[in-house]
CSV table of C-alpha atoms and ligand atoms in Angstrom, one decimal:
chain,number,residue,atom,x,y,z
A,1,MET,CA,-15.7,89.4,55.0
A,2,GLY,CA,-17.4,86.1,54.1
A,3,SER,CA,-20.3,88.1,52.7
A,4,GLY,CA,-19.9,86.3,49.4
A,5,LYS,CA,-18.6,89.4,47.6
A,6,VAL,CA,-16.0,88.9,45.1
A,7,MET,CA,-12.7,90.4,46.3
A,8,THR,CA,-11.0,92.4,43.6
A,9,THR,CA,-7.3,92.8,43.7
A,10,ALA,CA,-5.5,95.6,41.8
A,11,VAL,CA,-3.5,94.5,38.9
A,12,PRO,CA,0.1,94.9,40.0
A,13,ALA,CA,1.6,97.9,38.5
A,14,LYS,CA,4.1,97.2,35.7
A,15,VAL,CA,7.4,97.1,37.3
A,16,LYS,CA,9.8,99.8,36.3
A,17,TYR,CA,13.5,99.3,36.0
A,18,GLU,CA,16.6,101.3,36.3
A,19,MET,CA,20.0,100.9,35.3
A,20,VAL,CA,23.2,100.8,37.4
A,21,ILE,CA,26.2,101.9,35.3
A,22,GLY,CA,29.8,102.2,35.8
A,23,LEU,CA,32.4,103.4,33.3
A,24,GLU,CA,36.0,102.7,32.7
A,25,VAL,CA,37.7,105.2,30.6
A,26,HIS,CA,41.1,104.6,29.1
A,27,VAL,CA,42.7,108.0,28.4
A,28,GLN,CA,45.9,108.0,26.3
A,29,LEU,CA,48.3,110.6,27.8
A,30,SER,CA,49.6,112.9,25.1
A,31,THR,CA,53.4,112.6,25.8
A,32,ARG,CA,55.8,112.6,23.0
A,33,THR,CA,57.4,109.3,24.2
A,34,LYS,CA,56.2,106.0,25.6
A,35,LEU,CA,55.6,105.3,29.4
A,36,PHE,CA,58.8,103.4,29.9
A,37,CYS,CA,61.1,104.0,27.0
A,38,SER,CA,62.0,106.8,24.6
A,39,CYS,CA,60.2,105.5,21.6
A,40,SER,CA,57.8,108.0,19.7
A,41,THR,CA,54.1,107.9,20.3
A,42,GLU,CA,53.2,109.3,17.1
A,43,PHE,CA,49.9,108.0,15.7
A,44,GLY,CA,49.9,106.6,12.1
A,45,ALA,CA,53.7,105.8,11.8
A,46,VAL,CA,54.7,102.8,9.7
A,47,PRO,CA,54.0,99.5,11.7
A,48,ASN,CA,56.9,98.5,13.9
A,49,THR,CA,59.0,101.6,13.4
A,50,ASN,CA,58.3,103.1,17.0
A,51,VAL,CA,59.8,100.1,18.9
A,52,CYS,CA,62.9,99.4,20.8
A,53,PRO,CA,64.3,96.6,23.1
A,54,ILE,CA,62.2,97.8,26.1
A,55,CYS,CA,58.7,98.0,24.6
A,56,THR,CA,59.1,94.9,22.7
A,57,GLY,CA,60.1,93.0,25.9
A,58,GLN,CA,63.7,92.0,25.1
A,59,PRO,CA,65.5,90.1,28.0
A,60,GLY,CA,67.8,92.3,30.1
A,61,THR,CA,66.0,95.7,29.6
A,62,LEU,CA,64.7,97.9,32.3
A,63,PRO,CA,61.7,100.3,32.3
A,64,VAL,CA,62.2,103.9,33.2
A,65,LEU,CA,59.0,105.8,34.1
A,66,ASN,CA,58.2,108.9,31.8
A,67,GLN,CA,58.0,111.9,34.3
A,68,GLN,CA,55.6,113.8,31.9
A,69,ALA,CA,53.2,110.7,32.0
A,70,LEU,CA,53.2,110.9,35.8
A,71,ASP,CA,52.8,114.5,35.8
A,72,TYR,CA,49.7,114.2,33.5
A,73,ALA,CA,48.1,111.4,35.6
A,74,VAL,CA,48.7,113.6,38.8
A,75,LEU,CA,47.0,116.6,37.2
A,76,THR,CA,44.1,114.4,36.0
A,77,SER,CA,43.8,112.9,39.5
A,78,LEU,CA,43.6,116.4,41.0
A,79,ALA,CA,41.1,117.7,38.4
A,80,LEU,CA,39.0,114.8,39.4
A,81,GLU,CA,39.3,115.7,43.0
A,82,ALA,CA,40.9,112.4,43.8
A,83,GLN,CA,43.2,111.6,46.7
A,84,ILE,CA,46.7,111.0,45.6
A,85,ASN,CA,48.4,108.0,47.1
A,86,PRO,CA,45.8,107.8,50.0
A,87,ARG,CA,47.8,105.0,51.5
A,88,GLY,CA,51.2,106.9,51.3
A,89,LEU,CA,52.5,105.4,48.1
A,90,SER,CA,51.5,103.9,44.8
A,91,LYS,CA,53.3,101.2,42.9
A,92,PHE,CA,53.4,99.4,39.6
A,93,ASP,CA,52.5,95.8,39.1
A,94,ARG,CA,52.6,93.1,36.3
A,95,LYS,CA,49.4,92.1,35.0
A,96,GLN,CA,50.1,88.7,33.3
A,97,TYR,CA,48.5,87.2,30.3
A,98,PHE,CA,49.4,85.8,26.9
A,99,TYR,CA,48.0,87.5,23.9
A,100,PRO,CA,49.9,88.2,20.6
A,101,ASP,CA,49.8,91.9,21.0
A,102,LEU,CA,51.6,91.9,24.3
A,103,PRO,CA,55.4,91.3,23.8
A,104,LYS,CA,56.5,91.0,27.4
A,105,ASN,CA,53.5,88.6,28.2
A,106,TYR,CA,52.7,91.0,31.0
A,107,GLN,CA,51.4,94.6,31.0
A,108,ILE,CA,52.8,97.0,33.5
A,109,SER,CA,49.8,98.4,35.3
A,110,GLN,CA,48.8,99.3,38.9
A,111,TYR,CA,46.9,96.9,41.0
A,112,ASP,CA,46.2,97.3,44.7
A,113,LEU,CA,47.9,100.8,45.1
A,114,PRO,CA,46.6,103.0,42.3
A,115,LEU,CA,47.9,106.5,41.8
A,116,SER,CA,44.7,108.0,43.2
A,117,GLU,CA,41.2,107.1,44.6
A,118,HIS,CA,37.9,108.6,45.8
A,119,GLY,CA,37.5,111.2,43.3
A,120,SER,CA,34.3,112.6,41.6
A,121,LEU,CA,33.3,114.5,38.5
A,122,GLU,CA,30.2,116.7,37.8
A,123,ILE,CA,27.9,115.9,35.0
A,124,GLU,CA,25.2,118.2,33.5
A,125,VAL,CA,22.3,116.6,31.4
A,126,GLU,CA,20.3,119.1,29.5
A,127,GLY,CA,17.3,120.2,31.6
A,128,GLU,CA,18.6,118.5,34.8
A,129,ALA,CA,20.5,119.8,37.8
A,130,PRO,CA,24.2,119.1,37.8
A,131,ARG,CA,25.2,115.8,39.5
A,132,ARG,CA,28.4,114.4,40.8
A,133,ILE,CA,29.5,110.9,39.8
A,134,GLY,CA,32.0,109.2,42.0
A,135,ILE,CA,35.3,108.0,40.8
A,136,THR,CA,36.8,104.9,42.4
A,137,ARG,CA,40.3,105.1,41.2
A,138,LEU,CA,42.8,106.3,38.6
A,139,HIS,CA,45.8,104.2,37.6
A,140,MET,CA,48.6,104.3,35.0
A,141,GLU,CA,49.4,101.5,32.7
A,142,GLU,CA,51.0,100.8,29.3
A,143,ASP,CA,48.9,100.1,26.2
A,144,ALA,CA,49.3,96.9,24.2
A,145,GLY,CA,50.1,96.5,20.6
A,146,LYS,CA,47.6,96.3,17.8
A,147,LEU,CA,46.5,93.3,15.9
A,148,VAL,CA,45.4,93.4,12.2
A,149,HIS,CA,43.4,90.5,11.1
A,150,ALA,CA,43.3,89.4,7.5
A,151,GLY,CA,39.8,88.2,6.5
A,152,ALA,CA,37.9,88.8,9.9
A,153,GLU,CA,37.2,91.4,12.4
A,154,ARG,CA,38.6,89.2,15.2
A,155,LEU,CA,41.5,86.8,15.8
A,156,SER,CA,39.2,83.9,15.6
A,157,GLY,CA,38.1,83.2,11.9
A,158,SER,CA,40.9,85.1,10.3
A,159,ALA,CA,43.4,83.7,7.7
A,160,TYR,CA,46.3,85.3,9.4
A,161,SER,CA,47.0,88.2,11.7
A,162,MET,CA,49.6,90.8,11.8
A,163,VAL,CA,50.9,92.6,14.9
A,164,ASP,CA,52.0,96.3,15.2
A,165,PHE,CA,54.0,97.1,18.4
A,166,ASN,CA,54.0,101.0,17.9
A,167,ARG,CA,51.3,101.2,20.2
A,168,ALA,CA,52.9,98.8,22.9
A,169,GLY,CA,54.1,101.0,25.9
A,170,VAL,CA,52.1,104.0,25.0
A,171,PRO,CA,51.0,105.6,28.4
A,172,LEU,CA,47.3,105.4,29.4
A,173,CYS,CA,45.3,106.4,32.5
A,174,GLU,CA,42.4,104.1,33.4
A,175,ILE,CA,39.8,105.9,35.4
A,176,VAL,CA,37.1,103.8,37.0
A,177,SER,CA,33.8,105.4,38.1
A,178,GLU,CA,31.5,104.4,41.0
A,179,PRO,CA,28.3,102.7,39.7
A,180,ASP,CA,26.5,106.0,40.1
A,181,ILE,CA,25.2,106.5,36.5
A,182,ARG,CA,21.6,105.8,35.9
A,183,THR,CA,20.8,106.7,32.2
A,184,ALA,CA,22.3,106.6,28.8
A,185,ALA,CA,22.3,110.4,28.7
A,186,GLU,CA,24.3,110.5,32.0
A,187,ALA,CA,26.7,108.0,30.7
A,188,ALA,CA,27.3,110.1,27.5
A,189,ALA,CA,27.5,113.2,29.6
A,190,TYR,CA,30.0,111.5,32.0
A,191,ALA,CA,32.3,110.6,28.9
A,192,GLU,CA,32.0,114.0,27.4
A,193,GLU,CA,32.8,115.7,30.7
A,194,MET,CA,36.0,113.5,31.0
A,195,ARG,CA,37.2,114.4,27.6
A,196,ARG,CA,36.6,118.1,28.3
A,197,ILE,CA,38.7,117.8,31.5
A,198,VAL,CA,41.5,116.0,29.9
A,199,ARG,CA,41.6,118.4,27.0
A,200,TYR,CA,41.3,121.4,29.4
A,201,LEU,CA,44.4,120.0,31.1
A,202,GLY,CA,46.1,119.5,27.8
A,203,VAL,CA,46.9,115.7,28.9
A,204,CYS,CA,45.1,114.0,26.2
A,205,ASP,CA,44.0,115.2,22.7
A,206,GLY,CA,40.6,113.3,23.1
A,207,ASN,CA,40.7,112.1,19.5
A,208,MET,CA,38.1,109.4,19.5
A,209,GLN,CA,39.0,108.1,15.8
A,210,GLU,CA,42.6,107.6,16.8
A,211,GLY,CA,41.6,105.6,20.0
A,212,SER,CA,42.9,108.4,22.3
A,213,MET,CA,39.8,107.7,24.6
A,214,ARG,CA,38.2,104.3,24.8
A,215,PHE,CA,35.3,103.2,27.1
A,216,ASP,CA,34.2,100.0,28.9
A,217,LEU,CA,30.8,99.9,30.3
A,218,ASN,CA,29.4,97.9,33.3
A,219,ILE,CA,25.7,97.7,33.4
A,220,SER,CA,23.0,96.0,35.4
A,221,VAL,CA,19.3,96.4,35.7
A,222,ARG,CA,17.0,96.2,38.9
A,223,PRO,CA,13.5,97.2,39.7
A,224,VAL,CA,13.2,100.9,40.8
A,225,GLY,CA,13.5,100.9,44.7
A,226,GLU,CA,15.6,97.8,44.8
A,227,THR,CA,19.0,98.4,46.6
A,228,LYS,CA,20.8,95.4,45.6
A,229,PHE,CA,22.7,95.3,42.3
A,230,GLY,CA,21.5,93.0,39.4
A,231,THR,CA,24.2,90.8,37.6
A,232,LYS,CA,26.7,93.0,36.1
A,233,VAL,CA,27.4,92.7,32.3
A,234,GLU,CA,30.7,94.3,30.9
A,235,ILE,CA,30.6,95.9,27.4
A,236,LYS,CA,33.9,96.6,25.5
A,237,ASN,CA,34.8,98.2,22.3
A,238,LEU,CA,33.0,101.5,22.7
A,239,ASN,CA,34.9,104.3,20.9
A,240,SER,CA,32.4,107.1,20.5
A,241,PHE,CA,29.9,108.9,22.8
A,242,ASN,CA,27.2,107.7,20.3
A,243,SER,CA,28.1,104.0,20.5
A,244,LEU,CA,28.3,104.4,24.3
A,245,GLN,CA,24.8,105.8,24.5
A,246,ARG,CA,23.4,103.3,21.9
A,247,ALA,CA,25.0,100.3,23.8
A,248,VAL,CA,23.4,101.4,27.0
A,249,GLU,CA,20.1,101.7,25.4
A,250,TYR,CA,20.4,98.3,23.8
A,251,GLU,CA,21.5,96.6,27.0
A,252,PHE,CA,18.6,98.1,29.1
A,253,THR,CA,16.1,96.7,26.6
A,254,ARG,CA,17.9,93.2,26.3
A,255,GLN,CA,18.4,93.0,30.2
A,256,THR,CA,14.9,94.1,31.3
A,257,GLY,CA,13.4,91.8,28.6
A,258,ALA,CA,15.3,88.8,30.0
A,259,VAL,CA,14.3,89.6,33.6
A,260,GLU,CA,10.7,90.0,32.5
A,261,ASN,CA,10.9,86.6,30.9
A,262,GLY,CA,12.2,85.2,34.1
A,263,GLU,CA,15.6,84.5,32.7
A,264,ARG,CA,18.9,84.6,34.5
A,265,ILE,CA,21.4,87.3,33.3
A,266,PRO,CA,24.7,85.5,33.1
A,267,GLN,CA,27.8,87.6,34.2
A,268,GLU,CA,29.7,88.1,31.0
A,269,THR,CA,31.8,90.4,28.8
A,270,ARG,CA,30.0,91.6,25.6
A,271,LEU,CA,31.3,93.5,22.5
A,272,TRP,CA,29.4,96.4,21.0
A,273,ASP,CA,29.1,95.6,17.3
A,274,GLU,CA,28.9,98.9,15.5
A,275,ALA,CA,27.7,97.3,12.3
A,276,THR,CA,24.5,95.7,13.8
A,277,GLN,CA,24.1,98.1,16.5
A,278,ARG,CA,23.9,95.3,19.1
A,279,THR,CA,26.1,93.8,21.8
A,280,ILE,CA,27.3,90.2,21.3
A,281,SER,CA,28.6,87.8,23.9
A,282,MET,CA,32.5,87.5,23.9
A,283,ARG,CA,33.3,85.5,27.0
A,284,SER,CA,31.5,84.4,30.3
A,285,LYS,CA,32.9,85.4,33.6
A,286,GLU,CA,33.7,81.7,34.5
A,287,GLU,CA,36.5,81.9,31.8
A,288,ALA,CA,37.8,85.2,33.2
A,289,ASN,CA,41.6,85.5,33.3
A,290,ASP,CA,43.6,85.2,36.6
A,291,TYR,CA,46.2,87.9,35.9
A,292,ARG,CA,48.6,86.7,38.8
A,293,TYR,CA,49.4,90.3,39.5
A,294,PHE,CA,52.6,90.9,41.4
A,295,PRO,CA,54.7,94.0,42.1
A,296,GLU,CA,56.9,95.3,39.2
A,297,PRO,CA,60.4,94.8,40.7
A,298,ASP,CA,62.1,97.0,38.1
A,299,LEU,CA,60.3,100.3,39.1
A,300,VAL,CA,60.3,102.2,42.3
A,301,PRO,CA,57.0,103.0,44.1
A,302,ILE,CA,55.6,106.6,43.6
A,303,ARG,CA,55.7,108.8,46.4
A,304,LEU,CA,54.5,112.5,46.3
A,305,THR,CA,55.0,114.9,49.2
A,306,PRO,CA,52.6,117.7,50.2
A,307,ALA,CA,55.0,120.2,48.5
A,308,ASP,CA,55.0,118.1,45.3
A,309,LEU,CA,51.3,118.1,45.3
A,310,ALA,CA,51.0,121.9,46.0
A,311,ALA,CA,53.2,122.5,43.0
A,312,TYR,CA,51.0,120.4,40.8
A,313,ARG,CA,47.8,122.3,42.1
A,314,GLN,CA,49.4,125.5,40.9
A,315,LYS,CA,49.4,124.3,37.5
A,316,LEU,CA,45.6,123.4,37.4
A,317,PRO,CA,43.6,125.5,35.1
A,318,GLN,CA,39.9,126.5,35.9
A,319,LEU,CA,38.0,123.4,34.9
A,320,PRO,CA,34.8,123.2,32.9
A,321,ALA,CA,32.4,122.7,35.8
A,322,GLN,CA,33.8,125.6,37.7
A,323,LYS,CA,33.4,127.8,34.5
A,324,ARG,CA,29.9,126.7,33.9
A,325,ARG,CA,29.0,127.7,37.5
A,326,HIS,CA,30.8,130.8,37.2
A,327,TYR,CA,29.1,131.8,34.0
A,328,ARG,CA,25.6,131.0,35.4
A,329,GLU,CA,26.0,132.6,38.8
A,330,VAL,CA,28.4,135.7,38.2
A,331,PHE,CA,27.7,136.3,34.5
A,332,GLY,CA,24.1,135.5,34.7
A,333,LEU,CA,24.0,133.3,31.5
A,334,SER,CA,21.7,130.5,30.8
A,335,ALA,CA,22.7,126.9,31.5
A,336,TYR,CA,22.8,126.3,27.7
A,337,ASP,CA,25.1,129.3,27.0
A,338,ALA,CA,27.4,128.3,29.8
A,339,ARG,CA,27.7,124.7,28.5
A,340,VAL,CA,28.3,125.8,24.9
A,341,LEU,CA,30.9,128.5,25.7
A,342,THR,CA,32.9,126.1,28.0
A,343,ALA,CA,32.8,123.0,25.7
A,344,GLU,CA,36.4,123.9,24.7
A,345,ARG,CA,38.9,125.6,26.8
A,346,GLU,CA,39.8,127.9,23.9
A,347,SER,CA,36.1,129.2,23.4
A,348,ALA,CA,35.8,129.9,27.1
A,349,GLU,CA,39.1,131.9,27.1
A,350,TYR,CA,38.0,133.8,24.0
A,351,PHE,CA,34.7,134.6,25.7
A,352,GLU,CA,36.3,135.6,28.9
A,353,ARG,CA,38.7,137.9,27.1
A,354,VAL,CA,35.8,139.8,25.4
A,355,VAL,CA,34.0,140.2,28.9
A,356,SER,CA,37.3,141.4,30.4
A,357,LEU,CA,37.6,144.1,27.8
A,358,GLY,CA,34.3,145.5,28.9
A,359,VAL,CA,31.5,143.8,27.0
A,360,GLU,CA,28.4,142.6,29.0
A,361,PRO,CA,28.4,138.9,29.3
A,362,LYS,CA,25.1,138.3,27.7
A,363,GLN,CA,26.0,140.4,24.7
A,364,ALA,CA,29.4,138.7,24.5
A,365,ALA,CA,27.7,135.2,24.7
A,366,ASN,CA,25.3,136.1,21.9
A,367,TRP,CA,28.0,137.0,19.5
A,368,VAL,CA,30.5,134.1,20.5
A,369,ASN,CA,27.7,131.5,20.3
A,370,GLY,CA,26.1,133.1,17.4
A,371,PRO,CA,28.1,134.6,14.4
A,372,VAL,CA,31.5,133.4,15.7
A,373,ALA,CA,30.4,129.9,16.2
A,374,SER,CA,28.7,129.8,12.8
A,375,TYR,CA,31.8,131.1,11.1
A,376,LEU,CA,33.9,128.3,13.0
A,377,ASN,CA,31.4,125.6,12.0
A,378,GLU,CA,31.4,126.5,8.4
A,379,THR,CA,35.2,127.1,8.1
A,380,ARG,CA,36.4,124.4,10.6
A,381,ASN,CA,38.8,127.2,11.9
A,382,LYS,CA,40.0,127.1,15.4
A,383,ILE,CA,38.6,130.0,17.6
A,384,ASN,CA,42.1,131.0,18.7
A,385,GLU,CA,43.3,131.4,15.2
A,386,ILE,CA,40.7,133.5,13.5
A,387,LYS,CA,41.2,137.0,12.6
A,388,VAL,CA,38.3,138.3,14.5
A,389,THR,CA,40.2,138.3,17.8
A,390,PRO,CA,38.6,139.1,20.9
A,391,GLU,CA,40.0,142.6,20.5
A,392,VAL,CA,38.5,143.0,17.2
A,393,LEU,CA,35.0,141.6,18.3
A,394,VAL,CA,35.1,144.2,21.3
A,395,GLU,CA,35.9,147.1,19.0
A,396,LEU,CA,32.9,145.9,16.8
A,397,LEU,CA,30.5,145.7,19.7
A,398,THR,CA,31.6,149.0,21.1
A,399,LEU,CA,30.6,150.7,17.9
A,400,ILE,CA,27.1,149.1,18.2
A,401,ASN,CA,26.9,150.1,21.9
A,402,GLN,CA,28.0,153.7,21.2
A,403,GLY,CA,25.3,154.0,18.6
A,404,MET,CA,27.8,154.3,15.7
A,405,ILE,CA,26.4,151.3,13.7
A,406,SER,CA,23.4,149.0,14.1
A,407,SER,CA,23.7,145.3,14.9
A,408,ARG,CA,22.8,144.6,11.3
A,409,ILE,CA,25.7,146.6,9.8
A,410,ALA,CA,27.9,144.8,12.4
A,411,ASN,CA,26.8,141.5,11.1
A,412,ASP,CA,27.3,142.6,7.5
A,413,LEU,CA,30.8,143.6,8.2
A,414,LEU,CA,31.7,140.3,9.9
A,415,PRO,CA,32.4,138.2,6.6
A,416,ASP,CA,35.0,140.8,5.6
A,417,LEU,CA,36.5,141.0,9.2
A,418,PHE,CA,36.8,137.2,9.3
A,419,GLY,CA,38.4,137.2,5.9
A,420,GLU,CA,40.7,140.2,6.1
A,421,GLY,CA,40.9,141.0,9.9
A,422,GLY,CA,41.7,144.8,10.6
A,423,SER,CA,39.9,147.4,12.5
A,424,PRO,CA,36.1,147.5,12.4
A,425,ARG,CA,36.1,151.3,13.2
A,426,ALA,CA,38.4,152.0,10.1
A,427,LEU,CA,36.2,149.8,8.0
A,428,VAL,CA,33.0,151.5,9.0
A,429,GLU,CA,34.6,154.9,8.3
A,430,ALA,CA,36.2,153.9,5.0
A,431,ARG,CA,32.7,152.6,3.8
A,432,GLY,CA,30.8,155.5,5.3
A,433,LEU,CA,28.6,153.0,7.3
A,434,THR,CA,28.1,155.1,10.5
A,435,GLN,CA,24.6,155.1,11.7
A,436,ILE,CA,22.3,157.9,11.0
A,437,SER,CA,20.8,159.4,14.2
A,438,ASP,CA,20.4,162.7,13.1
A,439,GLN,CA,16.7,163.3,13.6
A,440,GLY,CA,16.1,165.9,10.9
A,441,GLN,CA,17.9,163.6,8.3
A,442,LEU,CA,15.8,160.6,9.6
A,443,GLU,CA,12.5,162.5,9.6
A,444,ARG,CA,13.1,163.3,5.9
A,445,VAL,CA,13.5,159.7,5.0
A,446,VAL,CA,10.4,158.8,6.9
A,447,ASP,CA,8.3,161.4,5.3
A,448,GLU,CA,9.6,160.2,1.8
A,449,VAL,CA,8.7,156.5,2.7
A,450,LEU,CA,5.2,157.5,3.8
A,451,ALA,CA,4.6,159.7,0.7
A,452,GLU,CA,5.5,156.8,-1.6
A,453,ASN,CA,3.4,154.4,0.2
A,454,THR,CA,0.0,156.0,0.7
A,455,ASP,CA,-2.0,152.8,0.2
A,456,SER,CA,-0.2,151.2,3.0
A,457,VAL,CA,-0.4,154.2,5.1
A,458,SER,CA,-4.3,154.1,4.8
A,459,ALA,CA,-4.3,150.3,5.5
A,460,TYR,CA,-2.2,150.9,8.7
A,461,ARG,CA,-4.6,153.5,9.9
A,462,GLY,CA,-7.4,151.2,9.1
A,463,GLY,CA,-6.1,148.6,11.6
A,464,ARG,CA,-3.3,146.8,9.8
A,465,THR,CA,-0.7,147.9,12.3
A,466,LYS,CA,1.7,144.9,11.4
A,467,LEU,CA,2.7,147.2,8.4
A,468,LEU,CA,4.9,149.1,10.8
A,469,GLY,CA,7.6,146.5,10.1
A,470,PHE,CA,7.2,147.1,6.2
A,471,PHE,CA,7.8,150.9,6.8
A,472,VAL,CA,10.9,150.2,9.0
A,473,GLY,CA,12.2,148.1,6.2
A,474,GLN,CA,11.7,150.8,3.6
A,475,VAL,CA,13.5,153.3,5.7
A,476,MET,CA,16.5,150.9,6.3
A,477,LYS,CA,16.6,150.2,2.5
A,478,LYS,CA,16.7,153.9,1.6
A,479,THR,CA,19.6,154.4,4.2
A,480,ALA,CA,21.5,151.1,3.4
A,481,GLY,CA,20.8,149.9,6.9
A,482,ARG,CA,22.2,152.9,8.5
A,483,ALA,CA,19.2,154.4,10.0
A,484,GLU,CA,19.1,154.3,13.9
A,485,PRO,CA,16.3,151.8,14.6
A,486,GLN,CA,14.8,153.3,17.7
A,487,SER,CA,14.5,156.8,16.2
A,488,VAL,CA,13.0,155.3,13.1
A,489,ASN,CA,10.3,153.5,15.1
A,490,ARG,CA,9.5,156.5,17.2
A,491,LEU,CA,9.2,158.7,14.2
A,492,LEU,CA,7.0,156.3,12.3
A,493,LEU,CA,4.7,155.8,15.1
A,494,SER,CA,4.3,159.4,15.8
A,495,LYS,CA,3.4,160.1,12.1
A,496,LEU,CA,1.3,157.1,11.5
A,497,ASP,CA,-0.8,157.4,14.7
A,498,GLN,CA,-1.6,161.1,13.8
B,1,LIG,ZN1,60.4,101.6,23.1
């Protein structure tokens, strides 16, 4: 040192940031009646017709817990591998705040002893290995009513507001994740997997337009390698996977921009604004409510015995993540096929029935994800209601596998089978569509085709071997698609290569 040389220091590498994301999912349990009264939960009823003294908070009324809602919440907890009542019991609490949509001025929720804790859920992002996201807790609570504002989106600024209590008292499960999520794609995958699970269980219809699932997002940024969390911002009002993903992307850009400019990120609650595709500040954490929780005196705590839990476990169906693994590891399907087939419980069951009737899983996957899925997309039909039942599809595939018809003929028959149903074998026989595999008959057709296309034959022999497809096409044309393709290929090659 000290030689007078100029010391060069490397330009510091641009800091890379990562996100720390936690999600709260509100799942509306699809019971017929509300959580603490017998009012209907039907969506879209005339405002304030599904109400009674209990869900409108009249003095002297008492709540009674809906057993079905508890059953659904327990099943959801078990599906998320959460521990039920890890501290022996769970109880309801009153969360107190004043807002026009809350008739009792408190919401019955669960505070320090939720129904279940310490669960997890497996997500799969395309091209990445499956990953587990921790679940902190799951608790039950009642929904609030709905405010309809005249002349504005929100209470502030509107000329007047109307309240509909039909929703008040509708049963919800709030499921809180650990801050384990790192990307927008993972956040969407988590929300989608949650929707799949509750739909597999039949505890929620997953209808996002009707608000059956809603998401709140907690998000902070930090330099990669940092172990401390940054300041957490909460985003509300997310009601689609798309807005969830967009909100994460928007916040990442906003928060890293602020950090790079040396700004402090305030702890606050923000709203996702669908119209402008931005988040906007709603309130700072300093103004946060103190809910003065205290135990709900009118409801007994929930205790579940090991025998109760064993009985609930019996009711659990195989879940999407288990099915995906089984499809990959036992059926040998691609991760993509496994994901598509298990997207809905009904499609998985349809596929499994086809396989159980003796079709190879790969062939079954190709037909279910191919022609059957296209038909469902075009017609908006449900897979368990179409005329091509698993039995019909298996009969059709068996005709192919026995060499009776080609795949092409099978495909051609599908529109009629989807429209009319019936037996593929009977249809093939009635229309005379059985495959021609008689070698003598095929050879005559091949000879005819070669005699009619002498120019092409010369060209082929001169090196244009791609013309083979043309000759195959001509043979298929003459036989209305019934020629057995392998024999046609073999015969053509033996004659052309002479
Ligand atoms: Zn009621």
